[in-house]
């Protein structure tokens, strides 16, 4: 008998005999019921040809096939009753017929050797249709195209499952960057004088220009340090998230060893993107500046504003188009230009989806950071001696050491929670786009040790 599940022809009879089974009502007399007769060669004991009619021990009147009365159940002379139909099954058309060659018998649809439920208990065609089987989920996400909620949940699940590594990396980077920022603001970048000049209505144009330049320089230095910390955190958390997709853990040392060769390229990529944005904005407002130098007046201001607005739209489009360059550079070990090109190919045709998910993740991260940072800022202002009113009036408060340290603690806690969300969403978006375009889920399943993935995996998640 063919025991390979799913290969027997529907309704085929089994290949072995029916020894040891009772004769069915429609079977003729078995060879053992026929009289033995010598064969033409004269060898005794072999069964002879089947008789043309019933044997001498058979009654002349036989009940119809498949309508045997139960022993002693029906009264004599009553018409034979047909057996009740089998109860309907959960499948499309009810319970399939059973029997040696039927759908439910050996070799049929419902048999261990047929198309139905086999020894492993997998539901067959007659066992009901409950939708496609769920996709494999070795780690924080299922290996199929992801929905928006699954991407956000995957980022949070990575932080929750591998919290020692994730929070350890985020905490170390946040503490290091905040110490640098506090030292620079307390010792070098004292912008209290600039703030006083900007708040003085009698200040001259030269004083206002110098004060604005100092403020922008101080803010730029702080932003640069924060950006460097973000780059390091993103590089390390990209490795952690990519391993979490496979259900594998990674230590901080392993993440650093894997990300270190690409750090310089990631620095170059991170500084290249703002440079591209600045050049585009400068080109957009250049006509207005030229017209203003030529004495255009109000027309120059309007032209500059219109050019700046158009340039901002182009910058936004390019930043979303290149938003997946960082994970492409880290995970595929690409160069800067190839990672930009790779991101553009992955985002092509899905710009609005990528933009919406990135915007949602940014809003969530900023809300989480604000919930933590704002109370610390009020506490720092209250402890610094000037009270909360100074913070509400000037928006900055007194930049004394107490204010800097207390507000820095709040920034550390906020960054420790927002780094994993932003980095995780970007990496999972990159993986999702590769699953949709390149069937990356098959490679991920093989890397996770899952066999036969993809034979019945469902398609894209509704609402994704």
GROMACS .gro file of C-alpha atoms in nm:
model
  464
    1UNK     CA    1   0.000   0.000   0.000
    2UNK     CA    2   0.122   0.349  -0.082
    3UNK     CA    3   0.174   0.518   0.256
    4UNK     CA    4   0.301   0.855   0.124
    5UNK     CA    5   0.045   1.116   0.241
    6UNK     CA    6  -0.128   1.299  -0.039
    7UNK     CA    7  -0.006   1.085  -0.327
    8UNK     CA    8  -0.281   0.824  -0.347
    9UNK     CA    9  -0.537   0.879  -0.622
   10UNK     CA   10  -0.875   0.995  -0.491
   11UNK     CA   11  -1.105   0.697  -0.449
   12UNK     CA   12  -0.846   0.435  -0.540
   13UNK     CA   13  -0.873   0.095  -0.379
   14UNK     CA   14  -0.594  -0.024  -0.152
   15UNK     CA   15  -0.328  -0.236  -0.310
   16UNK     CA   16  -0.331  -0.510  -0.046
   17UNK     CA   17  -0.598  -0.777  -0.008
   18UNK     CA   18  -0.900  -0.792   0.220
   19UNK     CA   19  -0.785  -1.091   0.424
   20UNK     CA   20  -0.939  -1.112   0.764
   21UNK     CA   21  -1.234  -0.884   0.672
   22UNK     CA   22  -1.600  -0.975   0.663
   23UNK     CA   23  -1.761  -0.992   0.317
   24UNK     CA   24  -1.969  -0.691   0.224
   25UNK     CA   25  -2.327  -0.745   0.119
   26UNK     CA   26  -2.251  -0.679  -0.245
   27UNK     CA   27  -1.961  -0.928  -0.259
   28UNK     CA   28  -2.023  -1.258  -0.439
   29UNK     CA   29  -1.942  -1.587  -0.275
   30UNK     CA   30  -1.582  -1.599  -0.165
   31UNK     CA   31  -1.354  -1.868  -0.299
   32UNK     CA   32  -1.368  -2.047   0.033
   33UNK     CA   33  -1.748  -2.090  -0.005
   34UNK     CA   34  -1.723  -2.255  -0.344
   35UNK     CA   35  -1.673  -2.629  -0.390
   36UNK     CA   36  -1.325  -2.728  -0.483
   37UNK     CA   37  -1.282  -2.917  -0.811
   38UNK     CA   38  -0.982  -3.051  -0.990
   39UNK     CA   39  -0.824  -2.810  -1.237
   40UNK     CA   40  -0.762  -2.910  -1.600
   41UNK     CA   41  -0.412  -3.025  -1.507
   42UNK     CA   42  -0.556  -3.270  -1.257
   43UNK     CA   43  -0.424  -3.098  -0.941
   44UNK     CA   44  -0.676  -3.137  -0.657
   45UNK     CA   45  -0.751  -2.877  -0.395
   46UNK     CA   46  -0.768  -2.575  -0.624
   47UNK     CA   47  -1.095  -2.382  -0.651
   48UNK     CA   48  -1.284  -2.439  -0.966
   49UNK     CA   49  -1.470  -2.193  -1.183
   50UNK     CA   50  -1.734  -1.982  -1.017
   51UNK     CA   51  -2.081  -2.131  -1.050
   52UNK     CA   52  -2.331  -1.942  -1.257
   53UNK     CA   53  -2.586  -1.915  -0.977
   54UNK     CA   54  -2.606  -1.930  -0.602
   55UNK     CA   55  -2.458  -2.232  -0.436
   56UNK     CA   56  -2.669  -2.509  -0.288
   57UNK     CA   57  -2.645  -2.353   0.059
   58UNK     CA   58  -2.767  -2.010  -0.051
   59UNK     CA   59  -3.134  -1.913  -0.034
   60UNK     CA   60  -3.301  -1.824  -0.362
   61UNK     CA   61  -3.437  -1.498  -0.224
   62UNK     CA   62  -3.176  -1.254  -0.100
   63UNK     CA   63  -3.234  -0.911   0.054
   64UNK     CA   64  -3.128  -0.611  -0.152
   65UNK     CA   65  -2.765  -0.505  -0.121
   66UNK     CA   66  -2.671  -0.270   0.162
   67UNK     CA   67  -3.009  -0.308   0.331
   68UNK     CA   68  -2.945  -0.578   0.589
   69UNK     CA   69  -3.193  -0.560   0.876
   70UNK     CA   70  -3.047  -0.542   1.224
   71UNK     CA   71  -3.054  -0.878   1.403
   72UNK     CA   72  -3.396  -0.912   1.556
   73UNK     CA   73  -3.465  -0.539   1.513
   74UNK     CA   74  -3.726  -0.514   1.234
   75UNK     CA   75  -4.047  -0.717   1.246
   76UNK     CA   76  -4.097  -0.990   0.993
   77UNK     CA   77  -4.252  -0.869   0.672
   78UNK     CA   78  -4.156  -0.499   0.724
   79UNK     CA   79  -3.966  -0.330   0.441
   80UNK     CA   80  -3.592  -0.319   0.498
   81UNK     CA   81  -3.464   0.009   0.637
   82UNK     CA   82  -3.163   0.187   0.491
   83UNK     CA   83  -2.887   0.273   0.736
   84UNK     CA   84  -2.900   0.633   0.863
   85UNK     CA   85  -2.669   0.874   0.683
   86UNK     CA   86  -2.348   0.963   0.861
   87UNK     CA   87  -2.350   1.290   1.057
   88UNK     CA   88  -2.235   1.590   0.857
   89UNK     CA   89  -1.873   1.688   0.906
   90UNK     CA   90  -1.723   2.033   0.945
   91UNK     CA   91  -1.604   2.048   0.586
   92UNK     CA   92  -1.746   2.204   0.275
   93UNK     CA   93  -1.986   1.928   0.181
   94UNK     CA   94  -2.023   1.739   0.505
   95UNK     CA   95  -1.863   1.407   0.594
   96UNK     CA   96  -1.722   1.229   0.288
   97UNK     CA   97  -1.828   0.870   0.225
   98UNK     CA   98  -1.618   0.606   0.389
   99UNK     CA   99  -1.511   0.270   0.265
  100UNK     CA  100  -1.209   0.087   0.132
  101UNK     CA  101  -1.210   0.287  -0.191
  102UNK     CA  102  -1.414   0.588  -0.089
  103UNK     CA  103  -1.307   0.934   0.009
  104UNK     CA  104  -1.287   0.847   0.375
  105UNK     CA  105  -1.130   0.505   0.339
  106UNK     CA  106  -0.771   0.393   0.292
  107UNK     CA  107  -0.614   0.582   0.009
  108UNK     CA  108  -0.901   0.830  -0.009
  109UNK     CA  109  -0.937   1.193   0.088
  110UNK     CA  110  -0.987   1.134   0.456
  111UNK     CA  111  -0.738   0.851   0.497
  112UNK     CA  112  -0.387   0.847   0.637
  113UNK     CA  113  -0.263   0.787   0.286
  114UNK     CA  114  -0.493   1.034   0.113
  115UNK     CA  115  -0.557   1.403   0.104
  116UNK     CA  116  -0.735   1.436   0.437
  117UNK     CA  117  -0.611   1.432   0.795
  118UNK     CA  118  -0.305   1.215   0.817
  119UNK     CA  119  -0.110   1.071   1.106
  120UNK     CA  120   0.020   1.421   1.188
  121UNK     CA  121  -0.332   1.552   1.246
  122UNK     CA  122  -0.319   1.820   0.975
  123UNK     CA  123  -0.668   1.911   0.853
  124UNK     CA  124  -0.755   1.798   0.504
  125UNK     CA  125  -1.006   1.901   0.243
  126UNK     CA  126  -1.298   1.757   0.437
  127UNK     CA  127  -1.181   1.891   0.773
  128UNK     CA  128  -1.303   2.248   0.734
  129UNK     CA  129  -1.153   2.564   0.587
  130UNK     CA  130  -1.012   2.789   0.856
  131UNK     CA  131  -0.797   3.010   0.635
  132UNK     CA  132  -0.428   2.978   0.551
  133UNK     CA  133  -0.192   2.852   0.817
  134UNK     CA  134  -0.029   3.118   1.034
  135UNK     CA  135   0.316   3.236   0.932
  136UNK     CA  136   0.615   3.120   1.130
  137UNK     CA  137   0.722   3.356   1.407
  138UNK     CA  138   1.065   3.259   1.537
  139UNK     CA  139   1.126   3.603   1.688
  140UNK     CA  140   0.950   3.933   1.741
  141UNK     CA  141   0.762   3.943   1.407
  142UNK     CA  142   0.588   3.684   1.187
  143UNK     CA  143   0.776   3.602   0.868
  144UNK     CA  144   0.536   3.761   0.621
  145UNK     CA  145   0.446   4.112   0.508
  146UNK     CA  146   0.380   4.315   0.820
  147UNK     CA  147   0.105   4.550   0.923
  148UNK     CA  148   0.163   4.885   1.089
  149UNK     CA  149   0.076   4.754   1.433
  150UNK     CA  150   0.309   4.456   1.390
  151UNK     CA  151   0.601   4.684   1.306
  152UNK     CA  152   0.542   4.898   1.613
  153UNK     CA  153   0.482   4.591   1.829
  154UNK     CA  154   0.800   4.432   1.695
  155UNK     CA  155   1.006   4.733   1.802
  156UNK     CA  156   0.854   4.728   2.150
  157UNK     CA  157   0.884   4.348   2.173
  158UNK     CA  158   1.253   4.371   2.088
  159UNK     CA  159   1.304   4.613   2.376
  160UNK     CA  160   1.097   4.395   2.609
  161UNK     CA  161   1.248   4.059   2.513
  162UNK     CA  162   1.613   4.168   2.494
  163UNK     CA  163   1.588   4.445   2.751
  164UNK     CA  164   1.931   4.391   2.901
  165UNK     CA  165   2.110   4.450   2.573
  166UNK     CA  166   1.873   4.712   2.431
  167UNK     CA  167   1.841   4.927   2.742
  168UNK     CA  168   2.209   4.879   2.823
  169UNK     CA  169   2.313   5.016   2.482
  170UNK     CA  170   2.062   5.302   2.497
  171UNK     CA  171   2.158   5.393   2.852
  172UNK     CA  172   2.531   5.391   2.781
  173UNK     CA  173   2.496   5.609   2.471
  174UNK     CA  174   2.250   5.849   2.639
  175UNK     CA  175   2.467   5.892   2.949
  176UNK     CA  176   2.781   5.956   2.744
  177UNK     CA  177   2.616   6.216   2.519
  178UNK     CA  178   2.440   6.393   2.806
  179UNK     CA  179   2.762   6.422   3.006
  180UNK     CA  180   2.927   6.590   2.707
  181UNK     CA  181   2.630   6.822   2.658
  182UNK     CA  182   2.618   6.919   3.029
  183UNK     CA  183   2.991   6.990   3.041
  184UNK     CA  184   2.983   7.199   2.725
  185UNK     CA  185   2.675   7.394   2.833
  186UNK     CA  186   2.808   7.453   3.183
  187UNK     CA  187   3.168   7.542   3.093
  188UNK     CA  188   3.182   7.659   2.732
  189UNK     CA  189   2.841   7.722   2.580
  190UNK     CA  190   2.707   7.982   2.822
  191UNK     CA  191   2.428   8.143   2.624
  192UNK     CA  192   2.281   8.349   2.908
  193UNK     CA  193   2.430   8.666   2.756
  194UNK     CA  194   2.283   8.584   2.417
  195UNK     CA  195   1.944   8.523   2.575
  196UNK     CA  196   1.955   8.860   2.752
  197UNK     CA  197   2.040   9.038   2.426
  198UNK     CA  198   1.761   8.863   2.237
  199UNK     CA  199   1.514   8.963   2.508
  200UNK     CA  200   1.633   9.328   2.509
  201UNK     CA  201   1.406   9.539   2.286
  202UNK     CA  202   1.668   9.817   2.269
  203UNK     CA  203   1.945   9.591   2.128
  204UNK     CA  204   2.103   9.697   1.801
  205UNK     CA  205   2.097   9.492   1.484
  206UNK     CA  206   2.463   9.395   1.526
  207UNK     CA  207   2.407   9.275   1.881
  208UNK     CA  208   2.105   9.073   1.775
  209UNK     CA  209   2.300   8.917   1.489
  210UNK     CA  210   2.588   8.816   1.717
  211UNK     CA  211   2.347   8.679   1.978
  212UNK     CA  212   2.161   8.475   1.718
  213UNK     CA  213   2.488   8.344   1.580
  214UNK     CA  214   2.604   8.235   1.926
  215UNK     CA  215   2.270   8.069   1.997
  216UNK     CA  216   2.274   7.881   1.666
  217UNK     CA  217   2.634   7.772   1.729
  218UNK     CA  218   2.552   7.642   2.075
  219UNK     CA  219   2.244   7.461   1.948
  220UNK     CA  220   2.442   7.317   1.659
  221UNK     CA  221   2.711   7.176   1.888
  222UNK     CA  222   2.450   7.014   2.113
  223UNK     CA  223   2.268   6.877   1.809
  224UNK     CA  224   2.593   6.739   1.669
  225UNK     CA  225   2.674   6.552   1.991
  226UNK     CA  226   2.320   6.416   2.009
  227UNK     CA  227   2.342   6.311   1.645
  228UNK     CA  228   2.666   6.122   1.707
  229UNK     CA  229   2.506   5.938   1.995
  230UNK     CA  230   2.205   5.856   1.782
  231UNK     CA  231   2.430   5.712   1.512
  232UNK     CA  232   2.608   5.480   1.756
  233UNK     CA  233   2.281   5.371   1.917
  234UNK     CA  234   2.121   5.309   1.578
  235UNK     CA  235   2.416   5.101   1.460
  236UNK     CA  236   2.415   4.879   1.767
  237UNK     CA  237   2.037   4.847   1.791
  238UNK     CA  238   2.013   4.756   1.421
  239UNK     CA  239   2.216   4.443   1.492
  240UNK     CA  240   2.008   4.359   1.797
  241UNK     CA  241   1.678   4.399   1.610
  242UNK     CA  242   1.794   4.192   1.313
  243UNK     CA  243   1.886   3.906   1.548
  244UNK     CA  244   1.560   3.945   1.742
  245UNK     CA  245   1.366   3.878   1.419
  246UNK     CA  246   1.527   3.532   1.411
  247UNK     CA  247   1.462   3.472   1.778
  248UNK     CA  248   1.830   3.498   1.866
  249UNK     CA  249   1.981   3.708   2.140
  250UNK     CA  250   2.298   3.913   2.110
  251UNK     CA  251   2.519   4.070   2.371
  252UNK     CA  252   2.642   4.427   2.366
  253UNK     CA  253   2.994   4.310   2.283
  254UNK     CA  254   2.868   4.105   1.988
  255UNK     CA  255   2.659   4.397   1.862
  256UNK     CA  256   2.959   4.629   1.884
  257UNK     CA  257   3.185   4.380   1.706
  258UNK     CA  258   2.934   4.341   1.424
  259UNK     CA  259   2.859   4.715   1.387
  260UNK     CA  260   3.209   4.858   1.430
  261UNK     CA  261   3.332   4.802   1.069
  262UNK     CA  262   3.036   5.004   0.937
  263UNK     CA  263   3.042   5.292   1.184
  264UNK     CA  264   3.253   5.526   0.971
  265UNK     CA  265   3.027   5.468   0.673
  266UNK     CA  266   2.724   5.531   0.893
  267UNK     CA  267   2.879   5.859   1.010
  268UNK     CA  268   2.932   5.959   0.648
  269UNK     CA  269   2.573   5.866   0.557
  270UNK     CA  270   2.428   6.052   0.854
  271UNK     CA  271   2.620   6.371   0.774
  272UNK     CA  272   2.557   6.343   0.401
  273UNK     CA  273   2.178   6.349   0.435
  274UNK     CA  274   2.161   6.684   0.622
  275UNK     CA  275   2.414   6.826   0.377
  276UNK     CA  276   2.193   6.727   0.085
  277UNK     CA  277   1.896   6.886   0.260
  278UNK     CA  278   2.087   7.209   0.327
  279UNK     CA  279   2.203   7.235  -0.035
  280UNK     CA  280   1.848   7.185  -0.167
  281UNK     CA  281   1.705   7.449   0.069
  282UNK     CA  282   1.982   7.691  -0.027
  283UNK     CA  283   1.909   7.639  -0.395
  284UNK     CA  284   1.538   7.695  -0.327
  285UNK     CA  285   1.581   8.031  -0.152
  286UNK     CA  286   1.867   8.151  -0.375
  287UNK     CA  287   1.640   8.322  -0.632
  288UNK     CA  288   1.472   8.521  -0.358
  289UNK     CA  289   1.810   8.624  -0.214
  290UNK     CA  290   1.934   8.735  -0.556
  291UNK     CA  291   1.619   8.935  -0.620
  292UNK     CA  292   1.651   9.092  -0.276
  293UNK     CA  293   2.010   9.195  -0.345
  294UNK     CA  294   1.889   9.354  -0.667
  295UNK     CA  295   1.634   9.561  -0.476
  296UNK     CA  296   1.325   9.343  -0.521
  297UNK     CA  297   1.172   9.436  -0.184
  298UNK     CA  298   0.862   9.242  -0.082
  299UNK     CA  299   0.872   9.037  -0.403
  300UNK     CA  300   1.211   8.897  -0.303
  301UNK     CA  301   1.076   8.787   0.036
  302UNK     CA  302   0.777   8.616  -0.126
  303UNK     CA  303   0.997   8.448  -0.385
  304UNK     CA  304   1.238   8.328  -0.117
  305UNK     CA  305   0.954   8.191   0.096
  306UNK     CA  306   0.800   8.011  -0.201
  307UNK     CA  307   1.136   7.865  -0.303
  308UNK     CA  308   1.206   7.755   0.053
  309UNK     CA  309   0.866   7.584   0.076
  310UNK     CA  310   0.920   7.398  -0.252
  311UNK     CA  311   1.269   7.298  -0.141
  312UNK     CA  312   1.131   7.168   0.190
  313UNK     CA  313   0.888   6.942   0.003
  314UNK     CA  314   1.174   6.804  -0.207
  315UNK     CA  315   1.384   6.751   0.106
  316UNK     CA  316   1.101   6.562   0.278
  317UNK     CA  317   1.053   6.341  -0.028
  318UNK     CA  318   1.425   6.261  -0.044
  319UNK     CA  319   1.462   6.197   0.330
  320UNK     CA  320   1.181   5.940   0.324
  321UNK     CA  321   1.321   5.789   0.006
  322UNK     CA  322   1.661   5.747   0.178
  323UNK     CA  323   1.522   5.657   0.521
  324UNK     CA  324   1.607   5.286   0.483
  325UNK     CA  325   1.968   5.351   0.385
  326UNK     CA  326   2.095   5.306   0.741
  327UNK     CA  327   1.976   4.944   0.789
  328UNK     CA  328   2.079   4.863   0.431
  329UNK     CA  329   2.429   4.990   0.508
  330UNK     CA  330   2.455   4.804   0.839
  331UNK     CA  331   2.295   4.472   0.747
  332UNK     CA  332   2.404   4.437   0.385
  333UNK     CA  333   2.750   4.587   0.443
  334UNK     CA  334   2.693   4.831   0.158
  335UNK     CA  335   2.879   5.152   0.079
  336UNK     CA  336   2.717   5.490   0.138
  337UNK     CA  337   2.607   5.547  -0.221
  338UNK     CA  338   2.490   5.189  -0.269
  339UNK     CA  339   2.289   5.204   0.052
  340UNK     CA  340   2.117   5.522  -0.071
  341UNK     CA  341   2.034   5.354  -0.399
  342UNK     CA  342   1.916   5.044  -0.214
  343UNK     CA  343   1.683   5.248   0.004
  344UNK     CA  344   1.542   5.429  -0.300
  345UNK     CA  345   1.458   5.095  -0.465
  346UNK     CA  346   1.292   4.956  -0.153
  347UNK     CA  347   1.081   5.267  -0.093
  348UNK     CA  348   0.978   5.305  -0.458
  349UNK     CA  349   0.601   5.256  -0.483
  350UNK     CA  350   0.557   5.261  -0.102
  351UNK     CA  351   0.660   5.620  -0.020
  352UNK     CA  352   0.336   5.715   0.157
  353UNK     CA  353   0.332   5.397   0.361
  354UNK     CA  354   0.692   5.441   0.475
  355UNK     CA  355   0.628   5.809   0.547
  356UNK     CA  356   0.319   5.733   0.754
  357UNK     CA  357   0.487   5.465   0.963
  358UNK     CA  358   0.798   5.677   1.020
  359UNK     CA  359   0.584   5.977   1.116
  360UNK     CA  360   0.376   5.767   1.356
  361UNK     CA  361   0.690   5.624   1.519
  362UNK     CA  362   0.839   5.973   1.555
  363UNK     CA  363   0.522   6.105   1.717
  364UNK     CA  364   0.510   5.813   1.960
  365UNK     CA  365   0.879   5.855   2.048
  366UNK     CA  366   0.838   6.229   2.105
  367UNK     CA  367   0.532   6.176   2.324
  368UNK     CA  368   0.720   5.920   2.534
  369UNK     CA  369   1.018   6.155   2.563
  370UNK     CA  370   0.799   6.453   2.653
  371UNK     CA  371   0.619   6.259   2.925
  372UNK     CA  372   0.956   6.201   3.090
  373UNK     CA  373   1.155   6.515   3.002
  374UNK     CA  374   0.897   6.784   3.083
  375UNK     CA  375   0.848   6.684   3.449
  376UNK     CA  376   1.225   6.674   3.496
  377UNK     CA  377   1.255   7.019   3.338
  378UNK     CA  378   1.001   7.163   3.584
  379UNK     CA  379   1.174   6.984   3.871
  380UNK     CA  380   1.512   7.119   3.759
  381UNK     CA  381   1.374   7.472   3.737
  382UNK     CA  382   1.220   7.443   4.082
  383UNK     CA  383   1.541   7.308   4.237
  384UNK     CA  384   1.764   7.564   4.069
  385UNK     CA  385   1.622   7.845   4.284
  386UNK     CA  386   1.447   8.051   4.015
  387UNK     CA  387   1.121   7.862   4.036
  388UNK     CA  388   0.897   7.725   3.763
  389UNK     CA  389   0.794   8.076   3.658
  390UNK     CA  390   1.134   8.144   3.503
  391UNK     CA  391   1.104   7.835   3.290
  392UNK     CA  392   0.761   7.941   3.169
  393UNK     CA  393   0.875   8.297   3.100
  394UNK     CA  394   1.198   8.237   2.914
  395UNK     CA  395   1.147   7.879   2.800
  396UNK     CA  396   1.496   7.781   2.909
  397UNK     CA  397   1.533   7.853   3.281
  398UNK     CA  398   1.858   7.923   3.455
  399UNK     CA  399   2.133   7.710   3.303
  400UNK     CA  400   2.301   7.643   3.635
  401UNK     CA  401   2.456   7.313   3.729
  402UNK     CA  402   2.147   7.199   3.917
  403UNK     CA  403   1.922   7.267   3.622
  404UNK     CA  404   2.163   7.100   3.378
  405UNK     CA  405   2.208   6.785   3.587
  406UNK     CA  406   1.842   6.730   3.673
  407UNK     CA  407   1.718   6.800   3.320
  408UNK     CA  408   2.002   6.582   3.186
  409UNK     CA  409   1.877   6.289   3.394
  410UNK     CA  410   1.535   6.328   3.234
  411UNK     CA  411   1.693   6.341   2.888
  412UNK     CA  412   1.887   6.022   2.959
  413UNK     CA  413   1.573   5.834   3.060
  414UNK     CA  414   1.381   5.968   2.760
  415UNK     CA  415   1.659   5.875   2.515
  416UNK     CA  416   1.690   5.531   2.670
  417UNK     CA  417   1.329   5.461   2.572
  418UNK     CA  418   1.310   5.645   2.239
  419UNK     CA  419   1.630   5.507   2.081
  420UNK     CA  420   1.494   5.148   2.060
  421UNK     CA  421   1.160   5.262   1.917
  422UNK     CA  422   1.299   5.474   1.634
  423UNK     CA  423   1.581   5.234   1.545
  424UNK     CA  424   1.356   4.926   1.570
  425UNK     CA  425   1.083   5.070   1.348
  426UNK     CA  426   1.338   5.165   1.079
  427UNK     CA  427   1.495   4.817   1.078
  428UNK     CA  428   1.159   4.640   1.071
  429UNK     CA  429   1.039   4.866   0.789
  430UNK     CA  430   1.349   4.768   0.593
  431UNK     CA  431   1.285   4.397   0.659
  432UNK     CA  432   0.916   4.435   0.570
  433UNK     CA  433   0.994   4.600   0.237
  434UNK     CA  434   1.243   4.326   0.152
  435UNK     CA  435   0.986   4.059   0.240
  436UNK     CA  436   0.733   4.225   0.010
  437UNK     CA  437   0.974   4.272  -0.280
  438UNK     CA  438   1.236   4.000  -0.247
  439UNK     CA  439   1.072   3.723  -0.038
  440UNK     CA  440   1.325   3.775   0.238
  441UNK     CA  441   1.103   3.570   0.470
  442UNK     CA  442   1.229   3.252   0.301
  443UNK     CA  443   1.589   3.338   0.380
  444UNK     CA  444   1.496   3.439   0.733
  445UNK     CA  445   1.311   3.112   0.786
  446UNK     CA  446   1.612   2.913   0.671
  447UNK     CA  447   1.837   3.118   0.896
  448UNK     CA  448   1.603   3.050   1.188
  449UNK     CA  449   1.601   2.676   1.112
  450UNK     CA  450   1.236   2.657   0.999
  451UNK     CA  451   1.165   2.391   0.738
  452UNK     CA  452   0.911   2.416   0.453
  453UNK     CA  453   0.831   2.781   0.517
  454UNK     CA  454   0.645   2.956   0.238
  455UNK     CA  455   0.446   2.659   0.099
  456UNK     CA  456   0.122   2.783   0.253
  457UNK     CA  457   0.211   3.120   0.400
  458UNK     CA  458  -0.053   3.388   0.362
  459UNK     CA  459  -0.004   3.708   0.171
  460UNK     CA  460  -0.002   4.065   0.289
  461UNK     CA  461  -0.175   4.150   0.610
  462UNK     CA  462  -0.504   4.335   0.556
  463UNK     CA  463  -0.479   4.696   0.654
  464UNK     CA  464  -0.102   4.705   0.614
   0.00000   0.00000   0.00000
